[in-house]
mmCIF file with all atom_site columns, C-alpha atoms in Angstrom:
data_model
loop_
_atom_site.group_PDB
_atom_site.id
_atom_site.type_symbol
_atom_site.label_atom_id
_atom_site.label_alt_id
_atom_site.label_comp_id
_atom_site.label_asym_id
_atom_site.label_entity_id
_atom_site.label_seq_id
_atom_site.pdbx_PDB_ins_code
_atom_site.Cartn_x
_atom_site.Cartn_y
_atom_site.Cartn_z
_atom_site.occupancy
_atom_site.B_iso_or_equiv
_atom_site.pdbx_formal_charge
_atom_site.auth_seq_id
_atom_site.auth_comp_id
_atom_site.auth_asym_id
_atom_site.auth_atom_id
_atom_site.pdbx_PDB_model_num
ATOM 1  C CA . UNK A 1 1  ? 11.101  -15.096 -6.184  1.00 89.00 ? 1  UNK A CA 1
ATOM 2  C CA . UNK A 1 2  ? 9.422   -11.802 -5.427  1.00 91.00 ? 2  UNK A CA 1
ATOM 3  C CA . UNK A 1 3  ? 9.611   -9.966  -2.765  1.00 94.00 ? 3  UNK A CA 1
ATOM 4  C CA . UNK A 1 4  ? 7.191   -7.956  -0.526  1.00 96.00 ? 4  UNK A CA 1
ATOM 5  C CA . UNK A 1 5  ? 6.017   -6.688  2.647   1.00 95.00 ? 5  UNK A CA 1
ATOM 6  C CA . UNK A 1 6  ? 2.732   -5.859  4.503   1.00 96.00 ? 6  UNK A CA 1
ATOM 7  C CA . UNK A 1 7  ? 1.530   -2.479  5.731   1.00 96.00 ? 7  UNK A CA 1
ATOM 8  C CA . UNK A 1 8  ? 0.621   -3.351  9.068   1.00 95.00 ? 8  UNK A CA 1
ATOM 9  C CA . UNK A 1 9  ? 3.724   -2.752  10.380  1.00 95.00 ? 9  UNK A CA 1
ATOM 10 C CA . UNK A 1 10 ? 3.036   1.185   9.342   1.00 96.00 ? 10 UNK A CA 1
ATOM 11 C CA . UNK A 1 11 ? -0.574  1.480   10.665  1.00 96.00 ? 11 UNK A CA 1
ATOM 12 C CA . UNK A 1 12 ? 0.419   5.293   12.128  1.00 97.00 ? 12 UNK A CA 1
ATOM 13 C CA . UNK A 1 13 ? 1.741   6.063   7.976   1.00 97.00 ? 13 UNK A CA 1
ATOM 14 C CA . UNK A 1 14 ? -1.169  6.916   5.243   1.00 96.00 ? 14 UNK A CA 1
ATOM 15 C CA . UNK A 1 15 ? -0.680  4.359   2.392   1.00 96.00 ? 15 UNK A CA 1
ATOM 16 C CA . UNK A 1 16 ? 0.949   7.456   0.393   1.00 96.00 ? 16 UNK A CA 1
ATOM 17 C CA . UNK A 1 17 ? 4.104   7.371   3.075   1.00 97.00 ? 17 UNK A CA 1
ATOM 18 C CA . UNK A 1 18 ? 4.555   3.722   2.695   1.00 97.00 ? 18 UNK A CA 1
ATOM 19 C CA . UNK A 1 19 ? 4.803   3.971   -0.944  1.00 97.00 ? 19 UNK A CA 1
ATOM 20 C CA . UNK A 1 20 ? 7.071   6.256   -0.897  1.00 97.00 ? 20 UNK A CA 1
ATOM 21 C CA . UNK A 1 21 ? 9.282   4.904   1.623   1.00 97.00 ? 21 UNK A CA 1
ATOM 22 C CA . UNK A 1 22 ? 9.095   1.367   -0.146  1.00 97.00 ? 22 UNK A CA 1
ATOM 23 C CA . UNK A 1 23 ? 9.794   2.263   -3.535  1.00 96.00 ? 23 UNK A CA 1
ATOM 24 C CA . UNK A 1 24 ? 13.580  1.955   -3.529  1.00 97.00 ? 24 UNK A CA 1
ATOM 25 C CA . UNK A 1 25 ? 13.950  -0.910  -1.548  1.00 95.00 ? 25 UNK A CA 1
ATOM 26 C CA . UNK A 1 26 ? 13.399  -3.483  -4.608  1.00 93.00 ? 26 UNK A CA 1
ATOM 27 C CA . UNK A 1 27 ? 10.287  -5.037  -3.352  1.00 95.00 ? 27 UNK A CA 1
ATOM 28 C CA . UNK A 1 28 ? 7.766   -6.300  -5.545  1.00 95.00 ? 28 UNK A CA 1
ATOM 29 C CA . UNK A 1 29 ? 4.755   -5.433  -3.586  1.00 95.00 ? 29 UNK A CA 1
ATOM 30 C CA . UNK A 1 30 ? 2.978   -4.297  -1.072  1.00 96.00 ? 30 UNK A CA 1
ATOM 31 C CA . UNK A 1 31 ? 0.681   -6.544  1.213   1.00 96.00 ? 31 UNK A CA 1
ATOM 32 C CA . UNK A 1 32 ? -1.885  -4.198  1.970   1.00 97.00 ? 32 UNK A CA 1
ATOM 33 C CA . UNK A 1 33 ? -3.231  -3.697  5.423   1.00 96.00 ? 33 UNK A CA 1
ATOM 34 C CA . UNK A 1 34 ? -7.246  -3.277  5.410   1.00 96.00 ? 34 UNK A CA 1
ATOM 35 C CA . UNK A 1 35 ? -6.906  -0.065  7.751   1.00 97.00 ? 35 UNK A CA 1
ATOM 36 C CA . UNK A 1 36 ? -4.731  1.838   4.597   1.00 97.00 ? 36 UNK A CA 1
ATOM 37 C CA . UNK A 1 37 ? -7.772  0.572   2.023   1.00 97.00 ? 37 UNK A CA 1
ATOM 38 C CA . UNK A 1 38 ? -10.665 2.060   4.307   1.00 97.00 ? 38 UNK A CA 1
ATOM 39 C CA . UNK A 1 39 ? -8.271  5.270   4.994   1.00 97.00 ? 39 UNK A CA 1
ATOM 40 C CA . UNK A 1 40 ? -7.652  5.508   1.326   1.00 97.00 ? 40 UNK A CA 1
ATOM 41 C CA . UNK A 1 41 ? -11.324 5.167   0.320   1.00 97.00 ? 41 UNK A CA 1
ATOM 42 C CA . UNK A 1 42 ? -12.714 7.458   3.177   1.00 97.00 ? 42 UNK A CA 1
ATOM 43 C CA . UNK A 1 43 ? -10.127 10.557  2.389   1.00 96.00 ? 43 UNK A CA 1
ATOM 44 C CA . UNK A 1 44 ? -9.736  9.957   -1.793  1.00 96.00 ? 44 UNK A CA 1
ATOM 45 C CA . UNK A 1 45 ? -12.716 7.941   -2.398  1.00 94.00 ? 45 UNK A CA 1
ATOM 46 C CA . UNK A 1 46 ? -13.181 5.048   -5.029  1.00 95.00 ? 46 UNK A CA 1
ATOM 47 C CA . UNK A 1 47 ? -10.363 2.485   -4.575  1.00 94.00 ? 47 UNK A CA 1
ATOM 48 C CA . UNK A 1 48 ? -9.564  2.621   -8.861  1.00 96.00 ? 48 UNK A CA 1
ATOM 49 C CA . UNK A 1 49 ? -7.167  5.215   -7.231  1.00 96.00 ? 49 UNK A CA 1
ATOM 50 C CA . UNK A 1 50 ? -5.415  3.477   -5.376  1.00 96.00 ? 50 UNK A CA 1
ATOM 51 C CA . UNK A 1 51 ? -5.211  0.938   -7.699  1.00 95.00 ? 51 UNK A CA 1
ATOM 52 C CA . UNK A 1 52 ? -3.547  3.675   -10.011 1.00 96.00 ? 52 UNK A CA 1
ATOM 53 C CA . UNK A 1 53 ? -1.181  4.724   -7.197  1.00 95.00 ? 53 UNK A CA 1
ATOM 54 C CA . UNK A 1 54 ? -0.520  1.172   -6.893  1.00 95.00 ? 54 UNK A CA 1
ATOM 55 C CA . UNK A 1 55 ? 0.616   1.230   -10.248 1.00 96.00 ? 55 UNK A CA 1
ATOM 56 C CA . UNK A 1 56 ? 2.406   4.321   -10.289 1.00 95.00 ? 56 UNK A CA 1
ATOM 57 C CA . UNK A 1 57 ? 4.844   2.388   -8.128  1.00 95.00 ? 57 UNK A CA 1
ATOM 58 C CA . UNK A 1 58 ? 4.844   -0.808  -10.185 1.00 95.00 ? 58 UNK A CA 1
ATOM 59 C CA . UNK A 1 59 ? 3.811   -2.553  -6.509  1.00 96.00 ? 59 UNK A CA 1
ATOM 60 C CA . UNK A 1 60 ? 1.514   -5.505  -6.882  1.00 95.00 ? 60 UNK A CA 1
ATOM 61 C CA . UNK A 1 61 ? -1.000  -6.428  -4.016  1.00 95.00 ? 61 UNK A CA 1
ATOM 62 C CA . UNK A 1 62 ? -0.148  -10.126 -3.140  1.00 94.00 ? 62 UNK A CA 1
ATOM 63 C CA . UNK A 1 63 ? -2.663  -10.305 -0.434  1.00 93.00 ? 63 UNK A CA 1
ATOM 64 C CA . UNK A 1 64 ? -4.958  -7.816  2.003   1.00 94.00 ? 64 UNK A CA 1
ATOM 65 C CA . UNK A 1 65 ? -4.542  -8.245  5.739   1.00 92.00 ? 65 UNK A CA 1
ATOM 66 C CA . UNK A 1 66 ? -7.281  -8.029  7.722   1.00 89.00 ? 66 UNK A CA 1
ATOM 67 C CA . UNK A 1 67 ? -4.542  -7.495  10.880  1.00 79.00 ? 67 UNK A CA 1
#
């Protein structure tokens, strides 16, 4: 089973601090809130970076909450 959790719960963080806060917990992914995306995109622009980031952290995106 993997495992992962949703950003939501961080909405004060940038995307960058829950990263790197979630990277040694074992999780699989991240379940990315829509308020990270648009404060990704608005401060580093095209979301392929993110995507890298993403990747950097071997984190998949199960699903993207709108909440």
């Amino acid at each position: 089973m993997k495992k992962s959790i949703c950003t939501s719960g961080f909405k004060d963080w940038s995307i960058e601090q829950v990263l790197a806060w979630a990277a040694p917990l074992g999780i699989d992914g991240l379940e990315l809130w829509i308020g990270h995306i648009e404060r990704f995109q608005a401060e580093h622009g095209p979301l392929e970076k993110l995507k890298a980031l993403m990747q950097q952290y071997r984190f998949h995106v199960p699903i993207i909450s709108a909440i």
